[in-house]
Amino acid sequence: MSIDPAQIRNFCIIAHIDHGKSTLADRLLDATHSLTDREKKDQFLDNMDLERERGITIKARSVRMRFRAEDGKDYLLNLIDTPGHVDFSYEVSRALAACEGALLVVDAAQGIEAQTLANTYLATEADLEIIPVLNKLDLPAADPERVAREIEDIIGLDATGILHVSAKTGKGVPEVLQAIVDRVPAPTGAASSPTRALIFDSWFDSYVGVVLLVRVMEGTLGRRDTIRFMIGKKEREVTRLAVLEPAEREVQELAAGEVGIVLAGIKTLSDVKVGDTITTLANPASAPLPGFRETKPMVFSGLYPVDSEEYEDLKVSLEKLKLNDSSFVYDPETSAALGFGFRCGFLGFLHAEIIQERLEREYDLDLITTAPTVRYRVVPKSGEPFEIETPAALPDANEIDRIEEPIIRATVHVPAEYLGAVIGLCQDRRGRQVGMTQHGTRVQVEYDLPLAEVVTDFHDKIKSVTRGYGSFDYELRGYEAGDLVKLDILVNGDSVDALSLIVHRDHSYTKGNDLTRKLKEFIPRQQFQVAIQAAVGARIIARTSVKALRKNVTAKCYGGDISRKRKLLEKQKAGKKRMKRVGSVDIPQEAFLAALRLGEE
Amino acid sequence: MSEPSVGVYVHIPFCDRVCPYCDFAVVGGGVSADMQGRYVEALCQELAQRRDAFAGRRLDSLYFGGGTPSLLATGQIAQLVRSLREAFPEATADLEVTLEVNPSTLERDRLPGFREAGVNRLSIGIQSFDDQVLKRLGRAHLADEGRKTLAAARRAGFDNLSLDLLFAAPGQSLAQLEADLQETVAFAPEHVSTYELVVEAGTPFALADRRGQLERADSDAAADMVEAIDAALGSIGLAAYELTNYALSGRESAHNQRYWKREPVLGLGVGAWSSDPAGEGAPHGARLANTRSLPDYLDRTQRGDPASVSREVLAASTARAETVFLALRTQVGLDAARFARGFGGPPRTWYGGEIDELVRNGLLLESPEGDLRVSARGRMLMDLVCERFVEVVDEVPFD
């Protein structure tokens, strides 16, 4: 009993953080009676604590609703959620490819933000019908006319089709549902064609294994069908098909135009690639759907347990996280200074932040995180170019022809009064301005920036220099050669591997100075003078020293002092054991933490 | 010391007022004569309970510390000396009997009486000859009182005087310390004990320090002060026979040396510590700590219960570590042969690697016989040296 594709609408909601995407989704579910009260959580679509807290959706989910339209017919509306987060732009693009239309939700008080725009561009590229929705009309500060003009000016959408909604009160919500039916095209693929289903999301469930969320583009997918992953080149049998309403309901078949979940006995998430195409052996397609891309981590940092005894815990936690996030990678790494840990790769710096925070919060680990670095491409004087993920892997300077670094195109939306500050920040970060447009009181400015310059604190800096009014999005552009050098930190001549960095030559002096000075603050005086140096190659570019300790003895020692004195000595010795010894110098962990946090202040 | 001996420490917890850096077991404010009487009785009771643990030992030193033991009446000191001599009938000739004295009129008047009671050595809590420094320390006396007490002590016939000098006091300059040293040198005592101000947890100074209200000397300034002290006291023949103690040859404190040699000491009174000699179940001796509460002490002794609230049986490894770090504090250092007699092997049996590294780093000197002592630099970095000989045990909390 397949459903007439003319009665199906697949859509998503795109919005900037806090513009009310999740609230609107809830209201749509309410209006279509899709949730029982028991099932109602405040915001159904965001189901991880961290997502709720940060107001961002990390993993996409989907929900099917029934809606009786003005023509008296029942329609199936599939709301496909998209990760609202710049590091997942590829995943966003796959979710969009599963839709024919998108609700563009804009806060009627705030107006368009960078993220709105980035996702709108993606939606336009995916050829989606875009329905602009002004939300938060209930707010006193709402200025629908101004924001409607922005939508017309910036995005080029006809203002006459803009819907007005208050997701909070529910006003305007039925009109949104009707507009989806009226304006979003029905899916076009034929059920009789060879089967092609797009995997646009996947997750790990500890009971059933890997769950695939798919949109059948053409043909049909049935229970017990043997399916083939056209890019992953594996074959499996479908053990279960279901739709999410939002409660899971098993079905026997998913036909062209439908969205649902597929179980096929897959054990690990990394065996599945988002964007892959499923076909059936019974009715095989000749080519996969377009748009697949291999995702590659772009930002790397070392994660070390503060307490080396937590290494095993960290390992287990990483394994667990990896179950649900195949875009994140890790390998064991050993640092002379920090001991045993892991080199982790992330899609971007927000992704890195989220992973670290989940490790610390959900798994209760204390971590030392080395300064994030990016994937550099090294072109040696002889031999093939190669990519490196850690400064330690960089060969000697005299063997290198050039180092290339990833460049991003950053789009910043900002009220005009903060433009100067944003430009200053981008210039400082070796940015190259490529575009600027003014819309009323807001300015959109585009910069090409080295990814390495934004991985640490650029996002926070944008927020702080614009007092929270600026918004920022980015996409990867490619690689460019840069005047990059490896900066080493030496303590009494021994290199502290955990603090090595690849930096632009112009920044090496400042960075070297900052690092050596910070270390000096935290390295206690020892029996010898401790020289702290920053070096580029063999050249010392910054130096400072911790003077030798002249005196380390206090107090008398009589009677009961003896026990006390002994305990003090034991404690002092225990404290040293907790320090990391580099050469003959004891360095407290706080020194590493402070050095690694440099620039975050 | 082949012949078994004992030193006795008697703690008198009373003070007119409590100094803001003090963390001893003390009771401030006017203590009644009745209370003092009860306390002296309690001391005698405790002595009766404890003497057997030291039976047959020759009495080698007596030390009245505090608090302010000179707040006791001369008759009470005399009574205590008498009881102690009765408890340990065999005593070293010219038994050293020390009394701690603070500069005040009342105590000054009692000095001849104390001498009659058998006290032959005074340890005088001068601390400084600078009124500003004394006020900042919260001491009850001013410089002139100190001078008067010194003079009175000599007049009373005491020819073995020790001065307490405090340094690295809040806001104290090197020049101020040098002036103190000059006056000390002019007075020419037989012995000086120096005290670097230590901010002990739980004292008013600790609170002030946390609030950033205590102007503390940094370790470089303190190092300068130690050098100044060494030079000034050395100029009148006072040698640093221990890290913080200086004496004319032959005037070293018999009592304090017992601690550094790990020889038995019977501690009596509130908060007193004892080092009991080796015995059954404690082949390397035991360290006992008495209750720090005066009412509790009175109760316990009255009931005939032990005044001690803790007893640590010293493990061989602990005893070895203590032996080394205490000996290294002294000028003569560690006698390898004596160590071997106590523990069955010379220090290198356990500490070869540590000794090699410390010698290589110029902190420790080793004689051909294996005797150890610290170098001049090692003396200043004593804690770094001593740390190498203790064991890190799991019970030590790290904070």
PDB file of N, CA and C in Angstrom, chain A residues 525-528 547-567 569-578 581, chain B residues 23 195-196 200 220 223-224 226-227 243 245 256 259-260 273 287 312 318 322 329 361 363 377 380-384 387-388 390-392 396 398-399:
ATOM      1  N   ARG A 525      60.849  27.805  40.613  1.00  0.00           N
ATOM      2  CA  ARG A 525      62.306  27.890  40.627  1.00  0.00           C
ATOM      3  C   ARG A 525      62.879  26.562  41.070  1.00  0.00           C
ATOM      4  N   GLN A 526      63.955  26.159  40.451  1.00  0.00           N
ATOM      5  CA  GLN A 526      64.562  24.875  40.748  1.00  0.00           C
ATOM      6  C   GLN A 526      66.022  25.102  41.118  1.00  0.00           C
ATOM      7  N   GLN A 527      66.727  24.016  41.358  1.00  0.00           N
ATOM      8  CA  GLN A 527      68.094  24.213  41.854  1.00  0.00           C
ATOM      9  C   GLN A 527      69.015  24.803  40.792  1.00  0.00           C
ATOM     10  N   PHE A 528      68.621  24.701  39.512  1.00  0.00           N
ATOM     11  CA  PHE A 528      69.406  25.324  38.455  1.00  0.00           C
ATOM     12  C   PHE A 528      68.564  26.391  37.784  1.00  0.00           C
ATOM     13  N   LYS A 547      65.008  31.991  37.397  1.00  0.00           N
ATOM     14  CA  LYS A 547      66.245  32.036  38.171  1.00  0.00           C
ATOM     15  C   LYS A 547      66.381  30.809  39.056  1.00  0.00           C
ATOM     16  N   ALA A 548      67.615  30.434  39.324  1.00  0.00           N
ATOM     17  CA  ALA A 548      67.841  29.297  40.215  1.00  0.00           C
ATOM     18  C   ALA A 548      67.316  29.642  41.605  1.00  0.00           C
ATOM     19  N   LEU A 549      66.824  28.634  42.261  1.00  0.00           N
ATOM     20  CA  LEU A 549      66.328  28.806  43.612  1.00  0.00           C
ATOM     21  C   LEU A 549      67.532  28.921  44.546  1.00  0.00           C
ATOM     22  N   ARG A 550      67.563  29.994  45.321  1.00  0.00           N
ATOM     23  CA  ARG A 550      68.706  30.161  46.225  1.00  0.00           C
ATOM     24  C   ARG A 550      68.456  29.458  47.541  1.00  0.00           C
ATOM     25  N   LYS A 551      67.184  29.408  47.901  1.00  0.00           N
ATOM     26  CA  LYS A 551      66.902  28.916  49.238  1.00  0.00           C
ATOM     27  C   LYS A 551      65.601  28.138  49.208  1.00  0.00           C
ATOM     28  N   ASN A 552      65.666  26.934  49.712  1.00  0.00           N
ATOM     29  CA  ASN A 552      64.457  26.140  49.808  1.00  0.00           C
ATOM     30  C   ASN A 552      64.512  25.387  51.128  1.00  0.00           C
ATOM     31  N   VAL A 553      64.384  26.134  52.169  1.00  0.00           N
ATOM     32  CA  VAL A 553      64.376  25.527  53.490  1.00  0.00           C
ATOM     33  C   VAL A 553      63.727  26.524  54.421  1.00  0.00           C
ATOM     34  N   THR A 554      62.868  26.032  55.256  1.00  0.00           N
ATOM     35  CA  THR A 554      62.280  26.919  56.230  1.00  0.00           C
ATOM     36  C   THR A 554      62.255  26.168  57.527  1.00  0.00           C
ATOM     37  N   ALA A 555      62.214  26.933  58.542  1.00  0.00           N
ATOM     38  CA  ALA A 555      61.764  26.424  59.813  1.00  0.00           C
ATOM     39  C   ALA A 555      62.702  25.486  60.544  1.00  0.00           C
ATOM     40  N   LYS A 556      62.519  25.634  61.746  1.00  0.00           N
ATOM     41  CA  LYS A 556      63.082  24.825  62.819  1.00  0.00           C
ATOM     42  C   LYS A 556      62.591  23.391  62.710  1.00  0.00           C
ATOM     43  N   CYS A 557      63.206  22.531  63.471  1.00  0.00           N
ATOM     44  CA  CYS A 557      62.766  21.150  63.461  1.00  0.00           C
ATOM     45  C   CYS A 557      63.084  20.494  64.790  1.00  0.00           C
ATOM     46  N   TYR A 558      62.128  20.558  65.707  1.00  0.00           N
ATOM     47  CA  TYR A 558      62.280  19.917  67.016  1.00  0.00           C
ATOM     48  C   TYR A 558      61.080  19.029  67.265  1.00  0.00           C
ATOM     49  N   GLY A 559      61.233  18.116  68.201  1.00  0.00           N
ATOM     50  CA  GLY A 559      60.104  17.337  68.713  1.00  0.00           C
ATOM     51  C   GLY A 559      59.135  16.883  67.647  1.00  0.00           C
ATOM     52  N   GLY A 560      57.898  17.321  67.817  1.00  0.00           N
ATOM     53  CA  GLY A 560      56.834  16.884  66.916  1.00  0.00           C
ATOM     54  C   GLY A 560      56.968  17.445  65.520  1.00  0.00           C
ATOM     55  N   ASP A 561      57.824  18.493  65.389  1.00  0.00           N
ATOM     56  CA  ASP A 561      58.067  19.029  64.046  1.00  0.00           C
ATOM     57  C   ASP A 561      58.596  17.945  63.118  1.00  0.00           C
ATOM     58  N   ILE A 562      59.244  16.937  63.707  1.00  0.00           N
ATOM     59  CA  ILE A 562      59.916  15.946  62.870  1.00  0.00           C
ATOM     60  C   ILE A 562      58.909  15.200  62.002  1.00  0.00           C
ATOM     61  N   SER A 563      57.826  14.736  62.626  1.00  0.00           N
ATOM     62  CA  SER A 563      56.800  14.043  61.849  1.00  0.00           C
ATOM     63  C   SER A 563      56.207  14.977  60.805  1.00  0.00           C
ATOM     64  N   ARG A 564      55.967  16.207  61.249  1.00  0.00           N
ATOM     65  CA  ARG A 564      55.337  17.170  60.366  1.00  0.00           C
ATOM     66  C   ARG A 564      56.266  17.492  59.189  1.00  0.00           C
ATOM     67  N   LYS A 565      57.524  17.687  59.539  1.00  0.00           N
ATOM     68  CA  LYS A 565      58.522  18.001  58.521  1.00  0.00           C
ATOM     69  C   LYS A 565      58.607  16.862  57.505  1.00  0.00           C
ATOM     70  N   ARG A 566      58.606  15.634  58.029  1.00  0.00           N
ATOM     71  CA  ARG A 566      58.718  14.488  57.136  1.00  0.00           C
ATOM     72  C   ARG A 566      57.512  14.453  56.202  1.00  0.00           C
ATOM     73  N   LYS A 567      56.344  14.736  56.750  1.00  0.00           N
ATOM     74  CA  LYS A 567      55.149  14.705  55.913  1.00  0.00           C
ATOM     75  C   LYS A 567      55.188  15.807  54.855  1.00  0.00           C
ATOM     76  N   LEU A 569      57.884  17.001  53.518  1.00  0.00           N
ATOM     77  CA  LEU A 569      58.839  16.556  52.497  1.00  0.00           C
ATOM     78  C   LEU A 569      58.196  15.514  51.583  1.00  0.00           C
ATOM     79  N   GLU A 570      57.423  14.619  52.200  1.00  0.00           N
ATOM     80  CA  GLU A 570      56.752  13.592  51.396  1.00  0.00           C
ATOM     81  C   GLU A 570      55.778  14.243  50.415  1.00  0.00           C
ATOM     82  N   LYS A 571      55.092  15.255  50.920  1.00  0.00           N
ATOM     83  CA  LYS A 571      54.111  15.935  50.085  1.00  0.00           C
ATOM     84  C   LYS A 571      54.804  16.679  48.943  1.00  0.00           C
ATOM     85  N   GLN A 572      55.912  17.333  49.303  1.00  0.00           N
ATOM     86  CA  GLN A 572      56.679  18.061  48.282  1.00  0.00           C
ATOM     87  C   GLN A 572      57.153  17.095  47.199  1.00  0.00           C
ATOM     88  N   LYS A 573      57.601  15.917  47.637  1.00  0.00           N
ATOM     89  CA  LYS A 573      58.094  14.935  46.685  1.00  0.00           C
ATOM     90  C   LYS A 573      56.942  14.394  45.826  1.00  0.00           C
ATOM     91  N   ALA A 574      55.799  14.154  46.465  1.00  0.00           N
ATOM     92  CA  ALA A 574      54.632  13.668  45.720  1.00  0.00           C
ATOM     93  C   ALA A 574      54.225  14.703  44.666  1.00  0.00           C
ATOM     94  N   GLY A 575      54.296  15.973  45.055  1.00  0.00           N
ATOM     95  CA  GLY A 575      53.962  17.046  44.117  1.00  0.00           C
ATOM     96  C   GLY A 575      54.872  17.012  42.902  1.00  0.00           C
ATOM     97  N   LYS A 576      56.143  16.753  43.130  1.00  0.00           N
ATOM     98  CA  LYS A 576      57.089  16.700  42.008  1.00  0.00           C
ATOM     99  C   LYS A 576      56.780  15.526  41.092  1.00  0.00           C
ATOM    100  N   LYS A 577      56.333  14.430  41.701  1.00  0.00           N
ATOM    101  CA  LYS A 577      56.025  13.265  40.882  1.00  0.00           C
ATOM    102  C   LYS A 577      54.905  13.575  39.908  1.00  0.00           C
ATOM    103  N   ARG A 578      54.067  14.522  40.283  1.00  0.00           N
ATOM    104  CA  ARG A 578      52.955  14.873  39.419  1.00  0.00           C
ATOM    105  C   ARG A 578      53.382  15.832  38.319  1.00  0.00           C
ATOM    106  N   ARG A 581      58.595  15.785  33.752  1.00  0.00           N
ATOM    107  CA  ARG A 581      60.002  16.119  33.703  1.00  0.00           C
ATOM    108  C   ARG A 581      60.444  16.201  32.249  1.00  0.00           C
TER     109      ARG A 581
ATOM    110  N   ASP B  23      51.412  28.598  66.440  1.00  0.00           N
ATOM    111  CA  ASP B  23      50.498  27.462  66.330  1.00  0.00           C
ATOM    112  C   ASP B  23      50.810  26.388  67.372  1.00  0.00           C
ATOM    113  N   TYR B 195      64.614  31.909  63.705  1.00  0.00           N
ATOM    114  CA  TYR B 195      63.314  31.439  63.224  1.00  0.00           C
ATOM    115  C   TYR B 195      62.903  32.262  62.032  1.00  0.00           C
ATOM    116  N   GLU B 196      62.802  31.596  60.897  1.00  0.00           N
ATOM    117  CA  GLU B 196      62.216  32.303  59.770  1.00  0.00           C
ATOM    118  C   GLU B 196      60.713  32.267  59.986  1.00  0.00           C
ATOM    119  N   GLU B 200      51.729  29.683  59.522  1.00  0.00           N
ATOM    120  CA  GLU B 200      51.105  28.378  59.761  1.00  0.00           C
ATOM    121  C   GLU B 200      49.601  28.471  59.559  1.00  0.00           C
ATOM    122  N   ASP B 220      64.291  35.055  47.929  1.00  0.00           N
ATOM    123  CA  ASP B 220      65.598  35.688  47.703  1.00  0.00           C
ATOM    124  C   ASP B 220      65.979  36.583  48.877  1.00  0.00           C
ATOM    125  N   ALA B 223      66.970  34.516  51.678  1.00  0.00           N
ATOM    126  CA  ALA B 223      68.317  33.965  51.488  1.00  0.00           C
ATOM    127  C   ALA B 223      69.376  35.005  51.885  1.00  0.00           C
ATOM    128  N   ASP B 224      69.132  36.252  51.489  1.00  0.00           N
ATOM    129  CA  ASP B 224      70.051  37.333  51.893  1.00  0.00           C
ATOM    130  C   ASP B 224      70.142  37.408  53.411  1.00  0.00           C
ATOM    131  N   VAL B 226      69.614  35.004  55.633  1.00  0.00           N
ATOM    132  CA  VAL B 226      70.368  33.885  56.188  1.00  0.00           C
ATOM    133  C   VAL B 226      71.872  34.172  56.056  1.00  0.00           C
ATOM    134  N   GLU B 227      72.260  34.698  54.912  1.00  0.00           N
ATOM    135  CA  GLU B 227      73.683  35.016  54.725  1.00  0.00           C
ATOM    136  C   GLU B 227      74.153  36.051  55.735  1.00  0.00           C
ATOM    137  N   LEU B 243      71.071  23.791  61.203  1.00  0.00           N
ATOM    138  CA  LEU B 243      70.537  24.725  60.224  1.00  0.00           C
ATOM    139  C   LEU B 243      70.109  26.073  60.809  1.00  0.00           C
ATOM    140  N   ASN B 245      70.435  26.894  64.274  1.00  0.00           N
ATOM    141  CA  ASN B 245      70.967  27.107  65.615  1.00  0.00           C
ATOM    142  C   ASN B 245      72.464  27.385  65.595  1.00  0.00           C
ATOM    143  N   ASN B 256      68.268  20.082  72.306  1.00  0.00           N
ATOM    144  CA  ASN B 256      67.874  20.077  70.895  1.00  0.00           C
ATOM    145  C   ASN B 256      68.637  19.052  70.075  1.00  0.00           C
ATOM    146  N   TYR B 259      67.030  15.708  69.435  1.00  0.00           N
ATOM    147  CA  TYR B 259      66.056  15.550  68.351  1.00  0.00           C
ATOM    148  C   TYR B 259      66.761  15.192  67.046  1.00  0.00           C
ATOM    149  N   TRP B 260      67.855  15.897  66.778  1.00  0.00           N
ATOM    150  CA  TRP B 260      68.522  15.692  65.485  1.00  0.00           C
ATOM    151  C   TRP B 260      69.257  14.356  65.419  1.00  0.00           C
ATOM    152  N   TRP B 273      55.279  16.331  72.495  1.00  0.00           N
ATOM    153  CA  TRP B 273      55.609  15.134  71.710  1.00  0.00           C
ATOM    154  C   TRP B 273      56.684  14.353  72.440  1.00  0.00           C
ATOM    155  N   ARG B 287      56.671   7.602  68.104  1.00  0.00           N
ATOM    156  CA  ARG B 287      56.491   9.032  68.396  1.00  0.00           C
ATOM    157  C   ARG B 287      55.061   9.242  68.877  1.00  0.00           C
ATOM    158  N   GLU B 312      52.792   6.912  66.772  1.00  0.00           N
ATOM    159  CA  GLU B 312      53.252   6.422  65.479  1.00  0.00           C
ATOM    160  C   GLU B 312      54.437   5.502  65.710  1.00  0.00           C
ATOM    161  N   THR B 318      60.976   4.755  57.479  1.00  0.00           N
ATOM    162  CA  THR B 318      60.707   6.098  58.009  1.00  0.00           C
ATOM    163  C   THR B 318      61.854   6.535  58.910  1.00  0.00           C
ATOM    164  N   GLU B 322      64.259   9.734  58.379  1.00  0.00           N
ATOM    165  CA  GLU B 322      64.375  10.766  59.407  1.00  0.00           C
ATOM    166  C   GLU B 322      65.805  10.923  59.882  1.00  0.00           C
ATOM    167  N   ARG B 329      70.782  18.196  58.689  1.00  0.00           N
ATOM    168  CA  ARG B 329      70.568  19.560  59.188  1.00  0.00           C
ATOM    169  C   ARG B 329      71.738  20.024  60.066  1.00  0.00           C
ATOM    170  N   ASN B 361      75.281  17.081  41.757  1.00  0.00           N
ATOM    171  CA  ASN B 361      74.725  18.435  41.654  1.00  0.00           C
ATOM    172  C   ASN B 361      75.326  19.413  42.661  1.00  0.00           C
ATOM    173  N   LEU B 363      75.248  19.402  45.916  1.00  0.00           N
ATOM    174  CA  LEU B 363      74.465  19.733  47.108  1.00  0.00           C
ATOM    175  C   LEU B 363      74.911  18.937  48.327  1.00  0.00           C
ATOM    176  N   ARG B 377      75.653  25.255  49.428  1.00  0.00           N
ATOM    177  CA  ARG B 377      74.457  25.422  48.619  1.00  0.00           C
ATOM    178  C   ARG B 377      73.380  24.433  49.059  1.00  0.00           C
ATOM    179  N   MET B 380      71.369  25.675  51.936  1.00  0.00           N
ATOM    180  CA  MET B 380      70.311  26.623  51.582  1.00  0.00           C
ATOM    181  C   MET B 380      69.144  25.929  50.872  1.00  0.00           C
ATOM    182  N   LEU B 381      69.427  24.785  50.265  1.00  0.00           N
ATOM    183  CA  LEU B 381      68.372  24.066  49.540  1.00  0.00           C
ATOM    184  C   LEU B 381      68.035  22.768  50.274  1.00  0.00           C
ATOM    185  N   MET B 382      68.066  22.865  51.608  1.00  0.00           N
ATOM    186  CA  MET B 382      67.938  21.675  52.441  1.00  0.00           C
ATOM    187  C   MET B 382      66.694  20.848  52.109  1.00  0.00           C
ATOM    188  N   ASP B 383      65.587  21.502  51.833  1.00  0.00           N
ATOM    189  CA  ASP B 383      64.363  20.737  51.583  1.00  0.00           C
ATOM    190  C   ASP B 383      64.465  19.930  50.286  1.00  0.00           C
ATOM    191  N   LEU B 384      65.136  20.507  49.292  1.00  0.00           N
ATOM    192  CA  LEU B 384      65.334  19.762  48.041  1.00  0.00           C
ATOM    193  C   LEU B 384      66.199  18.528  48.289  1.00  0.00           C
ATOM    194  N   GLU B 387      64.159  15.975  50.683  1.00  0.00           N
ATOM    195  CA  GLU B 387      63.032  15.374  49.967  1.00  0.00           C
ATOM    196  C   GLU B 387      63.432  14.055  49.298  1.00  0.00           C
ATOM    197  N   ARG B 388      64.694  13.987  48.881  1.00  0.00           N
ATOM    198  CA  ARG B 388      65.125  12.786  48.164  1.00  0.00           C
ATOM    199  C   ARG B 388      65.154  11.539  49.038  1.00  0.00           C
ATOM    200  N   VAL B 390      62.932  10.825  51.595  1.00  0.00           N
ATOM    201  CA  VAL B 390      61.652  10.347  52.133  1.00  0.00           C
ATOM    202  C   VAL B 390      60.940   9.534  51.062  1.00  0.00           C
ATOM    203  N   GLU B 391      59.977   8.760  51.528  1.00  0.00           N
ATOM    204  CA  GLU B 391      59.215   7.935  50.603  1.00  0.00           C
ATOM    205  C   GLU B 391      57.883   8.602  50.344  1.00  0.00           C
ATOM    206  N   VAL B 392      57.454   8.559  49.085  1.00  0.00           N
ATOM    207  CA  VAL B 392      56.121   9.064  48.803  1.00  0.00           C
ATOM    208  C   VAL B 392      55.146   7.954  49.146  1.00  0.00           C
ATOM    209  N   VAL B 396      49.542  10.339  51.663  1.00  0.00           N
ATOM    210  CA  VAL B 396      49.786  11.784  51.660  1.00  0.00           C
ATOM    211  C   VAL B 396      48.850  12.429  50.653  1.00  0.00           C
ATOM    212  N   PHE B 398      47.359  15.038  48.166  1.00  0.00           N
ATOM    213  CA  PHE B 398      47.984  16.065  47.326  1.00  0.00           C
ATOM    214  C   PHE B 398      46.979  17.180  47.124  1.00  0.00           C
ATOM    215  N   ASP B 399      47.381  18.397  47.505  1.00  0.00           N
ATOM    216  CA  ASP B 399      46.428  19.493  47.243  1.00  0.00           C
ATOM    217  C   ASP B 399      47.124  20.720  46.749  1.00  0.00           C
TER     218      ASP B 399
END
